[in-house]
Coordinates of N, CA and C in Angstrom, one line a residue:
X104 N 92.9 115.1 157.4 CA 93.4 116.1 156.6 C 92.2 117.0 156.2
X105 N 91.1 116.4 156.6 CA 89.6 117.2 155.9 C 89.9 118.6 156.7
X106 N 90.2 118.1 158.5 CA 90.0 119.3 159.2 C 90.7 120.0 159.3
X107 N 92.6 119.7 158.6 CA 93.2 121.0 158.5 C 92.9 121.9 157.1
X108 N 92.6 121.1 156.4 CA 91.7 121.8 155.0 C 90.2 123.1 155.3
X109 N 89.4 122.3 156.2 CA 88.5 123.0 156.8 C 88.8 124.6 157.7
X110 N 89.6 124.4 158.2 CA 89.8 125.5 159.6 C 90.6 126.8 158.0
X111 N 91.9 126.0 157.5 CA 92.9 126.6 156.6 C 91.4 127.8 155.6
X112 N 90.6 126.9 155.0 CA 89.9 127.3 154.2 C 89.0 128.8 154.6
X113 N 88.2 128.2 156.1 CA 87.9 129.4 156.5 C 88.7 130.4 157.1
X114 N 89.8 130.3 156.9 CA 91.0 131.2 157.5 C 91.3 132.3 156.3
X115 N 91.3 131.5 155.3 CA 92.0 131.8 153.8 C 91.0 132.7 153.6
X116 N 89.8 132.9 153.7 CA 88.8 133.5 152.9 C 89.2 135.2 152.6
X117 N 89.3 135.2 151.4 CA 89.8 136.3 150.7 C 91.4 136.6 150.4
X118 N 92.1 135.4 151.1 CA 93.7 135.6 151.0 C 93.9 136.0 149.5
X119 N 93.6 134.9 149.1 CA 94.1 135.4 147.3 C 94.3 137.0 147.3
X120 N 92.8 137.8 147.0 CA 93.1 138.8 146.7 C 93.9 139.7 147.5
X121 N 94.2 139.3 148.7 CA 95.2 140.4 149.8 C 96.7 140.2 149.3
X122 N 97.2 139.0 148.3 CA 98.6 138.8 148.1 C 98.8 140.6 147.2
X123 N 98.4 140.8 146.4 CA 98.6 142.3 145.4 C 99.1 143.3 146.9
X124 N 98.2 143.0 148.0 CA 98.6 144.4 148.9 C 99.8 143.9 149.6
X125 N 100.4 142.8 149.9 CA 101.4 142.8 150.9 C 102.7 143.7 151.1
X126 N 102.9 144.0 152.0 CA 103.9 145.0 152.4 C 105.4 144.7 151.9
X127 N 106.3 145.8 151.2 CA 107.4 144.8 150.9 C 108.2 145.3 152.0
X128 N 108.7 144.0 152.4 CA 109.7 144.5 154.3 C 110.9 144.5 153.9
X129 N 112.1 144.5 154.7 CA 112.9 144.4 154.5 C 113.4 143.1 155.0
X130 N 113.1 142.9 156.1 CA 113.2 141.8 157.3 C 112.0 141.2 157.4
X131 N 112.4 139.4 157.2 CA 111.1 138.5 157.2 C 111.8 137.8 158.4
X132 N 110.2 137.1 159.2 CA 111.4 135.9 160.4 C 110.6 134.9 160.0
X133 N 112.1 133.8 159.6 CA 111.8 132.7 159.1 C 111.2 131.5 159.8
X134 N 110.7 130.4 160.1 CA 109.4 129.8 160.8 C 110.5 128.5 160.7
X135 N 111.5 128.3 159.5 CA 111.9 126.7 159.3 C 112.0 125.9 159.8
X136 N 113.2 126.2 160.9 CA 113.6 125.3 162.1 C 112.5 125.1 162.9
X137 N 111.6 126.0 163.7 CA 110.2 124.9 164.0 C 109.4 124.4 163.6
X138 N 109.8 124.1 162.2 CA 108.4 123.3 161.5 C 108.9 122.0 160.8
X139 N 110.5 121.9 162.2 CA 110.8 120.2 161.6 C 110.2 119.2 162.4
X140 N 108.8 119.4 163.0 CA 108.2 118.6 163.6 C 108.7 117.7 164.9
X141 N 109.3 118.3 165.2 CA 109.9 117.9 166.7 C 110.2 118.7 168.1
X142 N 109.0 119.5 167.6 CA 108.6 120.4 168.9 C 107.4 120.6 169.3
X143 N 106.2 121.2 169.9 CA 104.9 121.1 170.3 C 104.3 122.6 169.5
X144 N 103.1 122.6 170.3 CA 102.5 123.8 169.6 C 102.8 125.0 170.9
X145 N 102.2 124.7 171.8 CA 103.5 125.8 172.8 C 104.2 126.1 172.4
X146 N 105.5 125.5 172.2 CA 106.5 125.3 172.3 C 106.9 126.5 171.0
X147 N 105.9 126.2 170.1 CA 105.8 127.1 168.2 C 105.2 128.1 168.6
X148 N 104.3 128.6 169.3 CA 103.4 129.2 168.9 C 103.8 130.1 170.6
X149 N 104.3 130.0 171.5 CA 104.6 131.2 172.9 C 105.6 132.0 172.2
X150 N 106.5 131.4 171.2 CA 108.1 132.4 171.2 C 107.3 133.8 170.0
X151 N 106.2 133.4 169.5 CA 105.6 133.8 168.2 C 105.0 135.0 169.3
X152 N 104.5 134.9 169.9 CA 103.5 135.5 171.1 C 104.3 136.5 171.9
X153 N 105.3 135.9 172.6 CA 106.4 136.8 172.9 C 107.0 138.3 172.5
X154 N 107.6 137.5 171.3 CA 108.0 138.6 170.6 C 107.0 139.4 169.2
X155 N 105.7 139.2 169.8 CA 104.9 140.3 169.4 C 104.9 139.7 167.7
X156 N 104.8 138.6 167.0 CA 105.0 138.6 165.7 C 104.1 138.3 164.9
X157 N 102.9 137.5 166.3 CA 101.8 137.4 165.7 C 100.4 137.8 166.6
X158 N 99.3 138.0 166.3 CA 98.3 138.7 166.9 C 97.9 138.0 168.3
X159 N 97.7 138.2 169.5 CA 97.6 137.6 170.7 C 96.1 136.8 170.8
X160 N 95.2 137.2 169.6 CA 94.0 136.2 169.9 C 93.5 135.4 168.1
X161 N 93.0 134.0 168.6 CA 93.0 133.8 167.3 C 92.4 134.2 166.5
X162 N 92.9 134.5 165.2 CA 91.0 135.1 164.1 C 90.4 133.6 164.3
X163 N 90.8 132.4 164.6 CA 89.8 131.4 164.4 C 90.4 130.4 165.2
X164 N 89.3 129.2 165.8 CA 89.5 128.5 166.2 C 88.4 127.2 165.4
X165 N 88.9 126.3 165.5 CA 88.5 125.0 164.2 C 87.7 124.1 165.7
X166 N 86.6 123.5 165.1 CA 86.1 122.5 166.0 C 87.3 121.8 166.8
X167 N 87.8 121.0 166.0 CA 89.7 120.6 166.4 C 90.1 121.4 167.3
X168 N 89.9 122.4 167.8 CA 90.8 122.9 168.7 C 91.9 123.7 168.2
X169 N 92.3 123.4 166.4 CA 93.5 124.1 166.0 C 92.8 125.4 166.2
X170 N 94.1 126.5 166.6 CA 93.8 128.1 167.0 C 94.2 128.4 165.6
X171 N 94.0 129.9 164.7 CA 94.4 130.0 163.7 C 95.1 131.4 163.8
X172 N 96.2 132.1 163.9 CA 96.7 133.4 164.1 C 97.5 134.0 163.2
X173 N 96.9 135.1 163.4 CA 97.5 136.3 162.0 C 98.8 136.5 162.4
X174 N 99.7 136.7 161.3 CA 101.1 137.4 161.9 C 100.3 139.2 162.3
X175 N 101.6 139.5 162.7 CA 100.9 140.6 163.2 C 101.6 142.3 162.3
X176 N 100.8 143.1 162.4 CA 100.5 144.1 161.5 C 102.2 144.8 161.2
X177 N 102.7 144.3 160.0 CA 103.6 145.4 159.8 C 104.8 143.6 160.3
X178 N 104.8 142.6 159.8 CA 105.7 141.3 160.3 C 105.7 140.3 159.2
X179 N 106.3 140.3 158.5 CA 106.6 139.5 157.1 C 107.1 137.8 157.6
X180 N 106.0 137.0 158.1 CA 107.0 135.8 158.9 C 106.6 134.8 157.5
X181 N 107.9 134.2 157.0 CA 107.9 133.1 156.4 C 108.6 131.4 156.8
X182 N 107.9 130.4 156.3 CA 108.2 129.3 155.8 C 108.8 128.9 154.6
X183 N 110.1 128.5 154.7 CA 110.8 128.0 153.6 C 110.7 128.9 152.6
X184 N 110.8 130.2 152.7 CA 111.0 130.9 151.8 C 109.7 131.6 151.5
X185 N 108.4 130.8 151.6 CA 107.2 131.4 151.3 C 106.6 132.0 152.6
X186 N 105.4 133.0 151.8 CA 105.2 134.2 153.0 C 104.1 133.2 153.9
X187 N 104.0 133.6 154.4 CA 103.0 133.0 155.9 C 101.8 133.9 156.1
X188 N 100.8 133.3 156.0 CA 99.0 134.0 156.1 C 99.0 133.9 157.2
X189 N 99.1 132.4 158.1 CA 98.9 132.2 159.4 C 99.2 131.3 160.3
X190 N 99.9 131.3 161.2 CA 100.1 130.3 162.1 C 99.1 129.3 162.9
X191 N 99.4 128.1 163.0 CA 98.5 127.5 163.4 C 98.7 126.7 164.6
X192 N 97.8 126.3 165.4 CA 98.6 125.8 166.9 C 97.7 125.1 167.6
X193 N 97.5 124.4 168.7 CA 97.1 123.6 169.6 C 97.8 122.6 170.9
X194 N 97.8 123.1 172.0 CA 98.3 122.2 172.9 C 97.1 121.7 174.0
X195 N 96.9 120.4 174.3 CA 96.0 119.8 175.2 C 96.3 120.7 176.5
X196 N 95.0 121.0 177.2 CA 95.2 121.9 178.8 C 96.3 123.1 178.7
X197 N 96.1 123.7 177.6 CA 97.4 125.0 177.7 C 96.4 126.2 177.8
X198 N 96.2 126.8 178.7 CA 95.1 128.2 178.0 C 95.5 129.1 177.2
X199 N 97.0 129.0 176.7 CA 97.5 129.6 175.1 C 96.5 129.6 174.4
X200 N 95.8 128.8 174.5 CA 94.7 128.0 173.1 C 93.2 127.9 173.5
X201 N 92.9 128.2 172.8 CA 91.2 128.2 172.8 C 90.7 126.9 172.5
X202 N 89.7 125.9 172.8 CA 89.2 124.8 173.3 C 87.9 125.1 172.0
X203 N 88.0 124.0 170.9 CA 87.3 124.1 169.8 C 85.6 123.4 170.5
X204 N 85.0 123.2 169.7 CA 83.6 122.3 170.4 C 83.0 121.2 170.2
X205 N 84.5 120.8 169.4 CA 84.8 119.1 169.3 C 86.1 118.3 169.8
X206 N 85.9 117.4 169.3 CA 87.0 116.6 169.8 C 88.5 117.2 169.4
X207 N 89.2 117.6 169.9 CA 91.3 117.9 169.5 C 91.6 117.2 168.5
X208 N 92.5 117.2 167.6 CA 92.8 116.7 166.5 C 93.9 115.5 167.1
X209 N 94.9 116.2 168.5 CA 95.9 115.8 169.0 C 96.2 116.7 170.0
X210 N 97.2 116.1 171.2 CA 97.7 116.7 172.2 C 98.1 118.1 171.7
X211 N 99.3 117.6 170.5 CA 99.7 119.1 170.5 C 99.8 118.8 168.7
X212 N 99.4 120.2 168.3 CA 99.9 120.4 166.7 C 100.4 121.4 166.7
X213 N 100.8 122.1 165.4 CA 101.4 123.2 165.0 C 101.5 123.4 163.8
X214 N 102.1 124.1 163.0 CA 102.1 124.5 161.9 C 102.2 125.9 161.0
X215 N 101.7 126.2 159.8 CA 101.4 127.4 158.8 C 101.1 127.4 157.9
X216 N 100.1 128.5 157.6 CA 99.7 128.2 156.4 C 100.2 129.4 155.5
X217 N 100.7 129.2 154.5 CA 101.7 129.2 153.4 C 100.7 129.6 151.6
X218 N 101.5 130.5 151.2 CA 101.1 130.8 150.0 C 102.1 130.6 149.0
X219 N 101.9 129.5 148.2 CA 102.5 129.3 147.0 C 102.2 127.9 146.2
X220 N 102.9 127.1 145.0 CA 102.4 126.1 144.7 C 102.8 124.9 145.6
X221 N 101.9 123.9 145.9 CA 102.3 122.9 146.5 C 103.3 122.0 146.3
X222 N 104.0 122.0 144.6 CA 105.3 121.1 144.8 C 106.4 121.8 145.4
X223 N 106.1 122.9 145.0 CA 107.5 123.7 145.2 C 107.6 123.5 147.2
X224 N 106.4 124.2 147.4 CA 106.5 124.1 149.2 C 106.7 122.4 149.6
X225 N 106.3 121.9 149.1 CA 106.3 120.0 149.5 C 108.5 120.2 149.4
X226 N 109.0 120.2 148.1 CA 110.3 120.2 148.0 C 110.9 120.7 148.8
X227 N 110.7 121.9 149.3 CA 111.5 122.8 150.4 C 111.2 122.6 151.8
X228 N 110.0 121.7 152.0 CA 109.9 121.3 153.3 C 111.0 119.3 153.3
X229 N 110.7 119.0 152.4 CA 111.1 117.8 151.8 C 113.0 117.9 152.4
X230 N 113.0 119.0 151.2 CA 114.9 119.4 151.5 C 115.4 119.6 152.7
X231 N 114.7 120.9 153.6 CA 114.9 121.1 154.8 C 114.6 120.0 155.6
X232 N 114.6 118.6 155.7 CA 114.0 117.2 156.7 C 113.2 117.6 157.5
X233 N 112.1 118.0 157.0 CA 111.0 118.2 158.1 C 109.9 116.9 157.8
X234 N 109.3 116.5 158.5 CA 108.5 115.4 158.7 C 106.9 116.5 158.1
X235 N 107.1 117.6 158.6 CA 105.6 118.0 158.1 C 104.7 117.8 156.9
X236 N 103.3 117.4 157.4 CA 102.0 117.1 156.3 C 102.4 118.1 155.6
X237 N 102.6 118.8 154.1 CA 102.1 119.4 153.3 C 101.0 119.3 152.7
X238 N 99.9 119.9 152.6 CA 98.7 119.7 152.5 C 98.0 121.1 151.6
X239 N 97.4 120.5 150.0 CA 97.3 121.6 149.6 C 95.9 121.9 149.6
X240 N 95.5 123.4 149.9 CA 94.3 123.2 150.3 C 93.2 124.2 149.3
X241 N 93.5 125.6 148.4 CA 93.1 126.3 147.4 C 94.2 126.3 146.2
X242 N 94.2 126.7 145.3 CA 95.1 126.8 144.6 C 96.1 128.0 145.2
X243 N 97.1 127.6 145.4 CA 98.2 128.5 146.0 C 98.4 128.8 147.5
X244 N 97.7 127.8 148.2 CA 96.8 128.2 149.9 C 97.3 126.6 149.8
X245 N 98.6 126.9 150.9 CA 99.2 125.4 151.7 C 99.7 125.5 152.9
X246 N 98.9 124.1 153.4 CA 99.2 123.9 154.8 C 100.4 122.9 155.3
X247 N 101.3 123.9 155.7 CA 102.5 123.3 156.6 C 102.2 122.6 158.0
X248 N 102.2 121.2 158.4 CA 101.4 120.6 159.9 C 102.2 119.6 160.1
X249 N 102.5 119.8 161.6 CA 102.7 118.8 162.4 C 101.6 118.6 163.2
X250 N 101.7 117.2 163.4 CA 100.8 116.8 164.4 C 101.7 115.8 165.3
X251 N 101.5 116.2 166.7 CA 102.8 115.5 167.5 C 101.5 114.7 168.6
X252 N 101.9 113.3 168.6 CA 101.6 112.3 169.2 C 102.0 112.3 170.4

């Protein structure tokens, strides 16, 4: 958990103060159904790519191997109701993903990282049967994670 805390953290840097600017959309795309942990990070992170919703290269990649990706400019994508800073992803041999300069955390992960309090997102990932780590990482800065074996 240190190193989804780690990658999240330097991903986060300055999120707090960007919540005051966010855009109010009309249309958000919701992330739920792949984040019941029974899919890969391909599998999360190509359909995201596809349809243009998040930025094609990562702002970061974590010794782990986790890729770290902005939604993309003008795309309100949430989890469980809370907004989404950034998608997170990894598949073993996929060149989707950028190759960290340590050891992979796992074959494949996935995830997002999520702004709001950690019980409330723990409950709503809890309700919706998702298996994912909730993992709180700043105050109001939570990480949504699967990690698939």
């Amino acid at each position: 958990m240190k190193r989804i805390a780690g990658v999240v953290r330097i991903v986060l840097t300055g999120a707090a103060a960007s919540v005051a600017l966010w855009p109010v959309l009309s249309h958000a795309v919701p992330l739920d159904a792949q984040l019941d942990c029974r899919s890969t990070g391909h599998a999360f992170i190509a359909p995201l790519l596809e349809n243009l919703y998040i930025e094609p290269e990562p702002m970061h990649v974590e010794a782990n191997s986790i890729n770290a990706f902005r939604p993309a400019k003008g795309i309100h994508l949430t989890a469980f109701d809370f907004h989404v800073y950034a998608v997170l992803g990894y598949e073993k041999d996929d060149p989707m993903f950028r190759q960290g300069s340590g050891q992979p955390i796992a074959n494949s992960a996935y995830g997002a990282v999520v702004i709001g309090p950690t019980e409330a997102v723990e409950v709503r990932v809890r309700k919706a049967g998702s298996d994912a780590v909730v993992h709180h990482v700043t105050p109001f800065i939570i990480a949504i994670f699967c990690n698939v074996r």
